[in-house]
Amino acid sequence: MQIKCVITDDEPIAREGLRRYLEQIDFISIEGECENGIELMNFLKVRDIDLIFLDIEMPGLSGIDFLSSLEKGPKVIITTAYEQYAIRGYDFEVVDYLLKPISFQRAIKAVNRAYDIIKQQKDIEEKPKIRLEHIFLKSDKKLKKIVLKDILYIESM
């Protein structure tokens, strides 16, 4: 399974460092880079992304403001130099919180966690839905087939 991601950070050096880490991971596909939350919002309108690496402190629309505006979307790994936003990450159900400077080992741990979560979510979505059309009820020592769409009313004792 490939995970399509986007890196969003206003610092070019931070984007480059994270990109170098992610390019070494076979199941990660970097689909783009954004400098701020507005650029990311526009990017997500035209691209299908599984995972966002998101800085918090950015000009214009901050990472927290972006997360607040996101109803349902890709999974998020926060990448920031500020510890104080960690608790807010739980409000947005982020996958992980990477504190800068990010080590390769810590990035790998976060990416593996994201992989497991995204894979589980995709497995659930791809699972065929079982559609029950009828049931059998035992009555007078015989099984009777009941078509569910024909049931108008059920009463129990």
JSON list of C-alpha atoms in Angstrom, two decimals:
[
{"chain": "A", "resi": 1, "resn": "MET", "atom": "CA", "xyz": [0.00, 0.00, 0.00]},
{"chain": "A", "resi": 2, "resn": "GLN", "atom": "CA", "xyz": [1.25, 3.49, -0.91]},
{"chain": "A", "resi": 3, "resn": "ILE", "atom": "CA", "xyz": [0.55, 6.44, 1.35]},
{"chain": "A", "resi": 4, "resn": "LYS", "atom": "CA", "xyz": [0.18, 9.72, -0.55]},
{"chain": "A", "resi": 5, "resn": "CYS", "atom": "CA", "xyz": [1.36, 12.65, 1.55]},
{"chain": "A", "resi": 6, "resn": "VAL", "atom": "CA", "xyz": [1.93, 16.37, 1.44]},
{"chain": "A", "resi": 7, "resn": "ILE", "atom": "CA", "xyz": [4.45, 18.35, 3.49]},
{"chain": "A", "resi": 8, "resn": "THR", "atom": "CA", "xyz": [3.26, 21.74, 4.75]},
{"chain": "A", "resi": 9, "resn": "ASP", "atom": "CA", "xyz": [5.75, 24.09, 6.40]},
{"chain": "A", "resi": 10, "resn": "ASP", "atom": "CA", "xyz": [6.68, 27.73, 5.84]},
{"chain": "A", "resi": 11, "resn": "GLU", "atom": "CA", "xyz": [10.39, 26.95, 6.34]},
{"chain": "A", "resi": 12, "resn": "PRO", "atom": "CA", "xyz": [12.08, 25.57, 3.17]},
{"chain": "A", "resi": 13, "resn": "ILE", "atom": "CA", "xyz": [14.85, 23.91, 5.20]},
{"chain": "A", "resi": 14, "resn": "ALA", "atom": "CA", "xyz": [12.30, 22.06, 7.35]},
{"chain": "A", "resi": 15, "resn": "ARG", "atom": "CA", "xyz": [10.44, 20.85, 4.23]},
{"chain": "A", "resi": 16, "resn": "GLU", "atom": "CA", "xyz": [13.69, 19.70, 2.64]},
{"chain": "A", "resi": 17, "resn": "GLY", "atom": "CA", "xyz": [14.80, 17.78, 5.75]},
{"chain": "A", "resi": 18, "resn": "LEU", "atom": "CA", "xyz": [11.47, 15.99, 6.09]},
{"chain": "A", "resi": 19, "resn": "ARG", "atom": "CA", "xyz": [11.38, 15.28, 2.35]},
{"chain": "A", "resi": 20, "resn": "ARG", "atom": "CA", "xyz": [14.83, 13.62, 2.55]},
{"chain": "A", "resi": 21, "resn": "TYR", "atom": "CA", "xyz": [13.59, 11.36, 5.34]},
{"chain": "A", "resi": 22, "resn": "LEU", "atom": "CA", "xyz": [10.36, 10.45, 3.56]},
{"chain": "A", "resi": 23, "resn": "GLU", "atom": "CA", "xyz": [12.07, 9.73, 0.23]},
{"chain": "A", "resi": 24, "resn": "GLN", "atom": "CA", "xyz": [13.84, 6.83, 1.95]},
{"chain": "A", "resi": 25, "resn": "ILE", "atom": "CA", "xyz": [10.56, 5.11, 2.86]},
{"chain": "A", "resi": 26, "resn": "ASP", "atom": "CA", "xyz": [9.20, 2.89, 0.08]},
{"chain": "A", "resi": 27, "resn": "PHE", "atom": "CA", "xyz": [5.52, 3.12, 1.00]},
{"chain": "A", "resi": 28, "resn": "ILE", "atom": "CA", "xyz": [5.48, 6.93, 1.13]},
{"chain": "A", "resi": 29, "resn": "SER", "atom": "CA", "xyz": [4.71, 8.97, -1.99]},
{"chain": "A", "resi": 30, "resn": "ILE", "atom": "CA", "xyz": [5.29, 12.71, -1.62]},
{"chain": "A", "resi": 31, "resn": "GLU", "atom": "CA", "xyz": [2.58, 14.31, -3.76]},
{"chain": "A", "resi": 32, "resn": "GLY", "atom": "CA", "xyz": [3.51, 17.91, -3.02]},
{"chain": "A", "resi": 33, "resn": "GLU", "atom": "CA", "xyz": [4.71, 20.60, -0.66]},
{"chain": "A", "resi": 34, "resn": "CYS", "atom": "CA", "xyz": [2.87, 23.66, 0.62]},
{"chain": "A", "resi": 35, "resn": "GLU", "atom": "CA", "xyz": [4.16, 26.77, 2.39]},
{"chain": "A", "resi": 36, "resn": "ASN", "atom": "CA", "xyz": [1.03, 27.59, 4.40]},
{"chain": "A", "resi": 37, "resn": "GLY", "atom": "CA", "xyz": [-2.47, 26.51, 5.34]},
{"chain": "A", "resi": 38, "resn": "ILE", "atom": "CA", "xyz": [-4.20, 28.36, 2.48]},
{"chain": "A", "resi": 39, "resn": "GLU", "atom": "CA", "xyz": [-1.97, 26.69, -0.09]},
{"chain": "A", "resi": 40, "resn": "LEU", "atom": "CA", "xyz": [-2.70, 23.33, 1.58]},
{"chain": "A", "resi": 41, "resn": "MET", "atom": "CA", "xyz": [-6.47, 23.91, 1.46]},
{"chain": "A", "resi": 42, "resn": "ASN", "atom": "CA", "xyz": [-6.26, 24.62, -2.27]},
{"chain": "A", "resi": 43, "resn": "PHE", "atom": "CA", "xyz": [-3.99, 21.60, -2.81]},
{"chain": "A", "resi": 44, "resn": "LEU", "atom": "CA", "xyz": [-6.43, 19.25, -1.07]},
{"chain": "A", "resi": 45, "resn": "LYS", "atom": "CA", "xyz": [-9.28, 20.38, -3.33]},
{"chain": "A", "resi": 46, "resn": "VAL", "atom": "CA", "xyz": [-7.51, 18.95, -6.38]},
{"chain": "A", "resi": 47, "resn": "ARG", "atom": "CA", "xyz": [-5.47, 16.06, -4.92]},
{"chain": "A", "resi": 48, "resn": "ASP", "atom": "CA", "xyz": [-6.38, 12.92, -3.04]},
{"chain": "A", "resi": 49, "resn": "ILE", "atom": "CA", "xyz": [-4.03, 12.70, -0.04]},
{"chain": "A", "resi": 50, "resn": "ASP", "atom": "CA", "xyz": [-3.79, 10.15, 2.78]},
{"chain": "A", "resi": 51, "resn": "LEU", "atom": "CA", "xyz": [-1.43, 11.99, 5.15]},
{"chain": "A", "resi": 52, "resn": "ILE", "atom": "CA", "xyz": [-0.45, 15.58, 5.89]},
{"chain": "A", "resi": 53, "resn": "PHE", "atom": "CA", "xyz": [2.77, 16.62, 7.62]},
{"chain": "A", "resi": 54, "resn": "LEU", "atom": "CA", "xyz": [1.65, 19.93, 9.12]},
{"chain": "A", "resi": 55, "resn": "ASP", "atom": "CA", "xyz": [3.61, 22.71, 10.77]},
{"chain": "A", "resi": 56, "resn": "ILE", "atom": "CA", "xyz": [1.70, 24.79, 13.33]},
{"chain": "A", "resi": 57, "resn": "GLU", "atom": "CA", "xyz": [3.31, 28.24, 13.25]},
{"chain": "A", "resi": 58, "resn": "MET", "atom": "CA", "xyz": [2.78, 29.54, 9.70]},
{"chain": "A", "resi": 59, "resn": "PRO", "atom": "CA", "xyz": [1.79, 32.96, 8.38]},
{"chain": "A", "resi": 60, "resn": "GLY", "atom": "CA", "xyz": [-1.82, 33.47, 7.36]},
{"chain": "A", "resi": 61, "resn": "LEU", "atom": "CA", "xyz": [-3.65, 30.27, 8.24]},
{"chain": "A", "resi": 62, "resn": "SER", "atom": "CA", "xyz": [-1.82, 28.45, 11.05]},
{"chain": "A", "resi": 63, "resn": "GLY", "atom": "CA", "xyz": [-1.79, 24.68, 11.34]},
{"chain": "A", "resi": 64, "resn": "ILE", "atom": "CA", "xyz": [-4.27, 24.83, 14.23]},
{"chain": "A", "resi": 65, "resn": "ASP", "atom": "CA", "xyz": [-6.59, 27.09, 12.21]},
{"chain": "A", "resi": 66, "resn": "PHE", "atom": "CA", "xyz": [-6.31, 24.68, 9.29]},
{"chain": "A", "resi": 67, "resn": "LEU", "atom": "CA", "xyz": [-7.17, 21.70, 11.51]},
{"chain": "A", "resi": 68, "resn": "SER", "atom": "CA", "xyz": [-10.12, 23.63, 12.95]},
{"chain": "A", "resi": 69, "resn": "SER", "atom": "CA", "xyz": [-11.49, 24.16, 9.43]},
{"chain": "A", "resi": 70, "resn": "LEU", "atom": "CA", "xyz": [-11.00, 20.53, 8.38]},
{"chain": "A", "resi": 71, "resn": "GLU", "atom": "CA", "xyz": [-14.23, 18.56, 8.79]},
{"chain": "A", "resi": 72, "resn": "LYS", "atom": "CA", "xyz": [-13.02, 15.21, 7.52]},
{"chain": "A", "resi": 73, "resn": "GLY", "atom": "CA", "xyz": [-9.88, 14.61, 5.63]},
{"chain": "A", "resi": 74, "resn": "PRO", "atom": "CA", "xyz": [-6.46, 13.03, 5.57]},
{"chain": "A", "resi": 75, "resn": "LYS", "atom": "CA", "xyz": [-4.64, 11.88, 8.66]},
{"chain": "A", "resi": 76, "resn": "VAL", "atom": "CA", "xyz": [-2.25, 14.45, 10.12]},
{"chain": "A", "resi": 77, "resn": "ILE", "atom": "CA", "xyz": [1.21, 14.34, 11.68]},
{"chain": "A", "resi": 78, "resn": "ILE", "atom": "CA", "xyz": [2.07, 17.66, 13.31]},
{"chain": "A", "resi": 79, "resn": "THR", "atom": "CA", "xyz": [5.66, 18.89, 12.83]},
{"chain": "A", "resi": 80, "resn": "THR", "atom": "CA", "xyz": [6.52, 21.88, 14.98]},
{"chain": "A", "resi": 81, "resn": "ALA", "atom": "CA", "xyz": [9.14, 23.45, 17.22]},
{"chain": "A", "resi": 82, "resn": "TYR", "atom": "CA", "xyz": [6.54, 24.28, 19.88]},
{"chain": "A", "resi": 83, "resn": "GLU", "atom": "CA", "xyz": [5.60, 21.78, 22.59]},
{"chain": "A", "resi": 84, "resn": "GLN", "atom": "CA", "xyz": [2.59, 23.77, 23.83]},
{"chain": "A", "resi": 85, "resn": "TYR", "atom": "CA", "xyz": [0.40, 22.63, 20.90]},
{"chain": "A", "resi": 86, "resn": "ALA", "atom": "CA", "xyz": [0.73, 18.92, 21.70]},
{"chain": "A", "resi": 87, "resn": "ILE", "atom": "CA", "xyz": [-2.43, 18.75, 23.81]},
{"chain": "A", "resi": 88, "resn": "ARG", "atom": "CA", "xyz": [-4.44, 20.53, 21.10]},
{"chain": "A", "resi": 89, "resn": "GLY", "atom": "CA", "xyz": [-3.40, 17.73, 18.73]},
{"chain": "A", "resi": 90, "resn": "TYR", "atom": "CA", "xyz": [-5.57, 15.31, 20.68]},
{"chain": "A", "resi": 91, "resn": "ASP", "atom": "CA", "xyz": [-8.60, 17.50, 19.95]},
{"chain": "A", "resi": 92, "resn": "PHE", "atom": "CA", "xyz": [-8.00, 16.94, 16.24]},
{"chain": "A", "resi": 93, "resn": "GLU", "atom": "CA", "xyz": [-7.09, 13.23, 16.54]},
{"chain": "A", "resi": 94, "resn": "VAL", "atom": "CA", "xyz": [-3.70, 13.68, 14.90]},
{"chain": "A", "resi": 95, "resn": "VAL", "atom": "CA", "xyz": [-1.64, 10.55, 14.26]},
{"chain": "A", "resi": 96, "resn": "ASP", "atom": "CA", "xyz": [1.53, 11.89, 15.87]},
{"chain": "A", "resi": 97, "resn": "TYR", "atom": "CA", "xyz": [3.33, 15.01, 17.04]},
{"chain": "A", "resi": 98, "resn": "LEU", "atom": "CA", "xyz": [6.92, 15.50, 15.88]},
{"chain": "A", "resi": 99, "resn": "LEU", "atom": "CA", "xyz": [8.96, 18.09, 17.71]},
{"chain": "A", "resi": 100, "resn": "LYS", "atom": "CA", "xyz": [11.65, 19.88, 15.64]},
{"chain": "A", "resi": 101, "resn": "PRO", "atom": "CA", "xyz": [14.42, 19.15, 15.05]},
{"chain": "A", "resi": 102, "resn": "ILE", "atom": "CA", "xyz": [12.99, 15.82, 13.92]},
{"chain": "A", "resi": 103, "resn": "SER", "atom": "CA", "xyz": [15.19, 12.75, 14.09]},
{"chain": "A", "resi": 104, "resn": "PHE", "atom": "CA", "xyz": [14.98, 10.09, 11.39]},
{"chain": "A", "resi": 105, "resn": "GLN", "atom": "CA", "xyz": [14.08, 7.40, 13.96]},
{"chain": "A", "resi": 106, "resn": "ARG", "atom": "CA", "xyz": [11.22, 9.50, 15.34]},
{"chain": "A", "resi": 107, "resn": "ALA", "atom": "CA", "xyz": [9.94, 10.24, 11.82]},
{"chain": "A", "resi": 108, "resn": "ILE", "atom": "CA", "xyz": [10.00, 6.51, 11.01]},
{"chain": "A", "resi": 109, "resn": "LYS", "atom": "CA", "xyz": [7.99, 5.73, 14.15]},
{"chain": "A", "resi": 110, "resn": "ALA", "atom": "CA", "xyz": [5.35, 8.34, 13.22]},
{"chain": "A", "resi": 111, "resn": "VAL", "atom": "CA", "xyz": [5.13, 7.14, 9.61]},
{"chain": "A", "resi": 112, "resn": "ASN", "atom": "CA", "xyz": [4.74, 3.51, 10.70]},
{"chain": "A", "resi": 113, "resn": "ARG", "atom": "CA", "xyz": [1.95, 4.53, 13.07]},
{"chain": "A", "resi": 114, "resn": "ALA", "atom": "CA", "xyz": [0.24, 6.42, 10.23]},
{"chain": "A", "resi": 115, "resn": "TYR", "atom": "CA", "xyz": [0.66, 3.40, 7.92]},
{"chain": "A", "resi": 116, "resn": "ASP", "atom": "CA", "xyz": [-1.07, 1.10, 10.41]},
{"chain": "A", "resi": 117, "resn": "ILE", "atom": "CA", "xyz": [-3.97, 3.52, 10.96]},
{"chain": "A", "resi": 118, "resn": "ILE", "atom": "CA", "xyz": [-4.49, 4.26, 7.26]},
{"chain": "A", "resi": 119, "resn": "LYS", "atom": "CA", "xyz": [-4.23, 0.57, 6.30]},
{"chain": "A", "resi": 120, "resn": "GLN", "atom": "CA", "xyz": [-6.80, -0.39, 8.92]},
{"chain": "A", "resi": 121, "resn": "GLN", "atom": "CA", "xyz": [-9.14, 2.36, 7.70]},
{"chain": "A", "resi": 122, "resn": "LYS", "atom": "CA", "xyz": [-8.77, 1.31, 4.04]},
{"chain": "A", "resi": 123, "resn": "ASP", "atom": "CA", "xyz": [-9.31, -2.37, 4.92]},
{"chain": "A", "resi": 124, "resn": "ILE", "atom": "CA", "xyz": [-12.59, -1.47, 6.63]},
{"chain": "A", "resi": 125, "resn": "GLU", "atom": "CA", "xyz": [-13.72, 0.67, 3.68]},
{"chain": "A", "resi": 126, "resn": "GLU", "atom": "CA", "xyz": [-12.86, -2.05, 1.14]},
{"chain": "A", "resi": 127, "resn": "LYS", "atom": "CA", "xyz": [-14.53, -4.85, 3.06]},
{"chain": "A", "resi": 128, "resn": "PRO", "atom": "CA", "xyz": [-17.66, -5.99, 1.24]},
{"chain": "A", "resi": 129, "resn": "LYS", "atom": "CA", "xyz": [-20.83, -5.02, 3.04]},
{"chain": "A", "resi": 130, "resn": "ILE", "atom": "CA", "xyz": [-23.03, -7.94, 4.00]},
{"chain": "A", "resi": 131, "resn": "ARG", "atom": "CA", "xyz": [-26.59, -7.28, 3.02]},
{"chain": "A", "resi": 132, "resn": "LEU", "atom": "CA", "xyz": [-29.06, -9.45, 4.83]},
{"chain": "A", "resi": 133, "resn": "GLU", "atom": "CA", "xyz": [-32.10, -10.10, 2.65]},
{"chain": "A", "resi": 134, "resn": "HIS", "atom": "CA", "xyz": [-33.91, -12.75, 4.63]},
{"chain": "A", "resi": 135, "resn": "ILE", "atom": "CA", "xyz": [-33.93, -14.69, 7.89]},
{"chain": "A", "resi": 136, "resn": "PHE", "atom": "CA", "xyz": [-35.31, -18.03, 8.97]},
{"chain": "A", "resi": 137, "resn": "LEU", "atom": "CA", "xyz": [-37.62, -18.38, 11.96]},
{"chain": "A", "resi": 138, "resn": "LYS", "atom": "CA", "xyz": [-38.57, -21.63, 13.61]},
{"chain": "A", "resi": 139, "resn": "SER", "atom": "CA", "xyz": [-42.31, -21.99, 14.10]},
{"chain": "A", "resi": 140, "resn": "ASP", "atom": "CA", "xyz": [-44.25, -25.20, 14.75]},
{"chain": "A", "resi": 141, "resn": "LYS", "atom": "CA", "xyz": [-41.02, -27.21, 14.43]},
{"chain": "A", "resi": 142, "resn": "LYS", "atom": "CA", "xyz": [-40.52, -25.89, 10.89]},
{"chain": "A", "resi": 143, "resn": "LEU", "atom": "CA", "xyz": [-38.21, -23.24, 9.48]},
{"chain": "A", "resi": 144, "resn": "LYS", "atom": "CA", "xyz": [-39.94, -20.41, 7.68]},
{"chain": "A", "resi": 145, "resn": "LYS", "atom": "CA", "xyz": [-38.11, -18.01, 5.38]},
{"chain": "A", "resi": 146, "resn": "ILE", "atom": "CA", "xyz": [-38.94, -14.35, 6.10]},
{"chain": "A", "resi": 147, "resn": "VAL", "atom": "CA", "xyz": [-37.97, -11.76, 3.48]},
{"chain": "A", "resi": 148, "resn": "LEU", "atom": "CA", "xyz": [-36.85, -8.68, 5.43]},
{"chain": "A", "resi": 149, "resn": "LYS", "atom": "CA", "xyz": [-38.18, -6.12, 2.97]},
{"chain": "A", "resi": 150, "resn": "ASP", "atom": "CA", "xyz": [-41.66, -7.61, 3.44]},
{"chain": "A", "resi": 151, "resn": "ILE", "atom": "CA", "xyz": [-41.67, -6.98, 7.21]},
{"chain": "A", "resi": 152, "resn": "LEU", "atom": "CA", "xyz": [-43.92, -4.07, 8.13]},
{"chain": "A", "resi": 153, "resn": "TYR", "atom": "CA", "xyz": [-44.12, -4.49, 11.91]},
{"chain": "A", "resi": 154, "resn": "ILE", "atom": "CA", "xyz": [-42.40, -6.52, 14.64]},
{"chain": "A", "resi": 155, "resn": "GLU", "atom": "CA", "xyz": [-43.65, -7.04, 18.17]},
{"chain": "A", "resi": 156, "resn": "SER", "atom": "CA", "xyz": [-42.02, -9.00, 20.92]},
{"chain": "A", "resi": 157, "resn": "MET", "atom": "CA", "xyz": [-43.27, -10.36, 24.23]}
]
